[in-house]
PDB file of C-alpha atoms in Angstrom:
ATOM      1  CA  UNK U 247      -3.072  16.933 -17.688  1.00  0.00           C
ATOM      2  CA  UNK U 248       0.597  17.269 -16.887  1.00  0.00           C
ATOM      3  CA  UNK U 249       2.139  14.837 -19.250  1.00  0.00           C
ATOM      4  CA  UNK U 250       5.662  15.587 -17.794  1.00  0.00           C
ATOM      5  CA  UNK U 251       5.195  15.343 -14.007  1.00  0.00           C
ATOM      6  CA  UNK U 252       8.497  16.695 -13.582  1.00  0.00           C
ATOM      7  CA  UNK U 253       7.436  20.040 -13.992  1.00  0.00           C
ATOM      8  CA  UNK U 254       4.094  20.010 -12.850  1.00  0.00           C
ATOM      9  CA  UNK U 255       2.270  23.962 -13.228  1.00  0.00           C
ATOM     10  CA  UNK U 256      -0.161  23.857 -10.771  1.00  0.00           C
ATOM     11  CA  UNK U 257      -2.194  21.603  -7.640  1.00  0.00           C
ATOM     12  CA  UNK U 258      -4.292  19.706 -10.045  1.00  0.00           C
ATOM     13  CA  UNK U 259      -1.163  18.632 -12.311  1.00  0.00           C
ATOM     14  CA  UNK U 260       1.005  17.631  -9.267  1.00  0.00           C
ATOM     15  CA  UNK U 261      -2.189  15.315  -7.888  1.00  0.00           C
ATOM     16  CA  UNK U 262      -2.202  13.956 -11.222  1.00  0.00           C
ATOM     17  CA  UNK U 263       1.142  12.575 -10.565  1.00  0.00           C
ATOM     18  CA  UNK U 264       0.730  11.486  -7.437  1.00  0.00           C
ATOM     19  CA  UNK U 265      -1.978   9.508  -7.950  1.00  0.00           C
ATOM     20  CA  UNK U 266      -0.358   8.004 -10.718  1.00  0.00           C
ATOM     21  CA  UNK U 267       2.425   7.124  -8.733  1.00  0.00           C
ATOM     22  CA  UNK U 268       0.284   5.883  -5.962  1.00  0.00           C
ATOM     23  CA  UNK U 269      -1.923   3.733  -8.049  1.00  0.00           C
ATOM     24  CA  UNK U 270       0.911   1.716  -9.748  1.00  0.00           C
ATOM     25  CA  UNK U 271       2.153   1.388  -5.960  1.00  0.00           C
ATOM     26  CA  UNK U 272      -1.214   0.135  -4.929  1.00  0.00           C
ATOM     27  CA  UNK U 273      -1.430  -2.469  -7.828  1.00  0.00           C
ATOM     28  CA  UNK U 274       2.465  -3.398  -6.602  1.00  0.00           C
ATOM     29  CA  UNK U 275       1.235  -3.924  -3.160  1.00  0.00           C
ATOM     30  CA  UNK U 276      -1.769  -6.273  -4.301  1.00  0.00           C
ATOM     31  CA  UNK U 277       0.842  -8.387  -6.745  1.00  0.00           C
ATOM     32  CA  UNK U 278       2.362  -8.491  -3.773  1.00  0.00           C
ATOM     33  CA  UNK U 279      -0.318  -9.724  -1.641  1.00  0.00           C
ATOM     34  CA  UNK U 280      -1.724 -12.289  -4.058  1.00  0.00           C
ATOM     35  CA  UNK U 281       1.834 -14.002  -4.590  1.00  0.00           C
ATOM     36  CA  UNK U 282       2.198 -14.405  -0.829  1.00  0.00           C
ATOM     37  CA  UNK U 283      -1.016 -15.557  -0.353  1.00  0.00           C
ATOM     38  CA  UNK U 284      -0.463 -18.463  -2.773  1.00  0.00           C
ATOM     39  CA  UNK U 285       2.375 -19.279  -0.668  1.00  0.00           C
ATOM     40  CA  UNK U 286       0.394 -19.465   2.689  1.00  0.00           C
ATOM     41  CA  UNK U 287      -1.856 -22.376   4.656  1.00  0.00           C
ATOM     42  CA  UNK U 288      -5.127 -21.719   5.654  1.00  0.00           C
ATOM     43  CA  UNK U 289      -3.978 -20.662   8.872  1.00  0.00           C
ATOM     44  CA  UNK U 290      -1.420 -18.166   7.805  1.00  0.00           C
ATOM     45  CA  UNK U 291      -4.006 -16.777   4.730  1.00  0.00           C
ATOM     46  CA  UNK U 292      -6.068 -15.848   7.975  1.00  0.00           C
ATOM     47  CA  UNK U 293      -3.493 -13.780   9.583  1.00  0.00           C
ATOM     48  CA  UNK U 294      -1.854 -12.225   6.753  1.00  0.00           C
ATOM     49  CA  UNK U 295      -5.607 -11.030   5.799  1.00  0.00           C
ATOM     50  CA  UNK U 296      -6.173  -9.634   9.241  1.00  0.00           C
ATOM     51  CA  UNK U 297      -2.992  -7.804   9.574  1.00  0.00           C
ATOM     52  CA  UNK U 298      -3.679  -6.698   5.620  1.00  0.00           C
ATOM     53  CA  UNK U 299      -6.743  -5.237   7.070  1.00  0.00           C
ATOM     54  CA  UNK U 300      -4.954  -3.130   9.987  1.00  0.00           C
ATOM     55  CA  UNK U 301      -2.485  -1.763   8.304  1.00  0.00           C
ATOM     56  CA  UNK U 302      -5.088  -0.288   5.881  1.00  0.00           C
ATOM     57  CA  UNK U 303      -7.024   0.996   8.427  1.00  0.00           C
ATOM     58  CA  UNK U 304      -3.683   2.392   9.917  1.00  0.00           C
ATOM     59  CA  UNK U 305      -2.911   3.940   6.530  1.00  0.00           C
ATOM     60  CA  UNK U 306      -6.186   4.714   5.959  1.00  0.00           C
ATOM     61  CA  UNK U 307      -5.973   6.784   9.476  1.00  0.00           C
ATOM     62  CA  UNK U 308      -2.818   7.769   9.282  1.00  0.00           C
ATOM     63  CA  UNK U 309      -3.258   9.601   5.729  1.00  0.00           C
ATOM     64  CA  UNK U 310      -7.048  10.645   4.917  1.00  0.00           C
ATOM     65  CA  UNK U 311      -9.411  13.107   7.016  1.00  0.00           C
ATOM     66  CA  UNK U 312     -12.297  14.491   6.791  1.00  0.00           C
ATOM     67  CA  UNK U 313     -13.222  18.117   8.070  1.00  0.00           C
ATOM     68  CA  UNK U 314     -16.151  20.877   7.131  1.00  0.00           C
ATOM     69  CA  UNK U 315     -14.600  20.948   3.838  1.00  0.00           C
ATOM     70  CA  UNK U 316     -14.515  17.709   2.919  1.00  0.00           C
ATOM     71  CA  UNK U 317     -12.744  14.637   2.735  1.00  0.00           C
ATOM     72  CA  UNK U 318      -9.160  14.655   2.020  1.00  0.00           C
ATOM     73  CA  UNK U 319      -6.273  11.858   1.409  1.00  0.00           C
ATOM     74  CA  UNK U 320      -2.098  12.657   1.445  1.00  0.00           C
ATOM     75  CA  UNK U 321      -1.181  11.241  -1.554  1.00  0.00           C
ATOM     76  CA  UNK U 322       2.439  11.231  -0.575  1.00  0.00           C
ATOM     77  CA  UNK U 323       1.554   9.890   2.683  1.00  0.00           C
ATOM     78  CA  UNK U 324      -0.121   6.762   1.050  1.00  0.00           C
ATOM     79  CA  UNK U 325       2.377   6.420  -1.445  1.00  0.00           C
ATOM     80  CA  UNK U 326       5.334   5.897   0.782  1.00  0.00           C
ATOM     81  CA  UNK U 327       2.940   4.040   3.484  1.00  0.00           C
ATOM     82  CA  UNK U 328       2.140   1.346   0.331  1.00  0.00           C
ATOM     83  CA  UNK U 329       5.481   0.794  -1.138  1.00  0.00           C
ATOM     84  CA  UNK U 330       6.422   0.345   2.763  1.00  0.00           C
ATOM     85  CA  UNK U 331       4.225  -2.272   3.154  1.00  0.00           C
ATOM     86  CA  UNK U 332       4.951  -3.509  -0.145  1.00  0.00           C
ATOM     87  CA  UNK U 333       8.395  -4.510   0.741  1.00  0.00           C
ATOM     88  CA  UNK U 334       7.500  -5.933   4.005  1.00  0.00           C
ATOM     89  CA  UNK U 335       4.959  -8.536   2.073  1.00  0.00           C
ATOM     90  CA  UNK U 336       7.983  -8.909  -0.385  1.00  0.00           C
ATOM     91  CA  UNK U 337      10.353  -9.729   2.455  1.00  0.00           C
ATOM     92  CA  UNK U 338       7.874 -12.294   3.828  1.00  0.00           C
ATOM     93  CA  UNK U 339       7.653 -13.963   0.061  1.00  0.00           C
ATOM     94  CA  UNK U 340      11.372 -14.512  -0.095  1.00  0.00           C
ATOM     95  CA  UNK U 341      11.165 -16.109   3.952  1.00  0.00           C
ATOM     96  CA  UNK U 342       9.005 -18.662   2.184  1.00  0.00           C
ATOM     97  CA  UNK U 343      10.918 -18.887  -0.755  1.00  0.00           C
ATOM     98  CA  UNK U 344      14.336 -19.300   0.776  1.00  0.00           C
ATOM     99  CA  UNK U 345      13.732 -20.795   4.465  1.00  0.00           C
ATOM    100  CA  UNK U 346       9.883 -21.824   4.724  1.00  0.00           C
ATOM    101  CA  UNK U 347       7.084 -18.941   5.291  1.00  0.00           C
ATOM    102  CA  UNK U 348       7.105 -17.738   9.318  1.00  0.00           C
ATOM    103  CA  UNK U 349       3.442 -16.987  10.035  1.00  0.00           C
ATOM    104  CA  UNK U 350       4.719 -15.551  13.435  1.00  0.00           C
ATOM    105  CA  UNK U 351       6.289 -12.727  11.022  1.00  0.00           C
ATOM    106  CA  UNK U 352       3.220 -11.772   9.302  1.00  0.00           C
ATOM    107  CA  UNK U 353       1.391  -8.522  10.516  1.00  0.00           C
TER     108      UNK U 353
END
């Protein structure tokens, strides 16, 4: 596989590179979710979990599909959406630390 993702030679090497970026973004997302969860009360934790499950479903619907050829995942779509969600969670963490947690902002 390509170690230099700047000069990918073929499709599978490109997929390998996209997966590496996605897995790093997914780790950041999980870290932010866990950090925010520790700052919330029980009701807000429930709302966060509900919002996260809804977001996962939306991401999966928009970034993956199945047809007669098999299952497909658009890694760029998944990565972009994951980074966006991480930014949203980090914004909520900043709110909790600065002005107090605002459960109405969780979704």
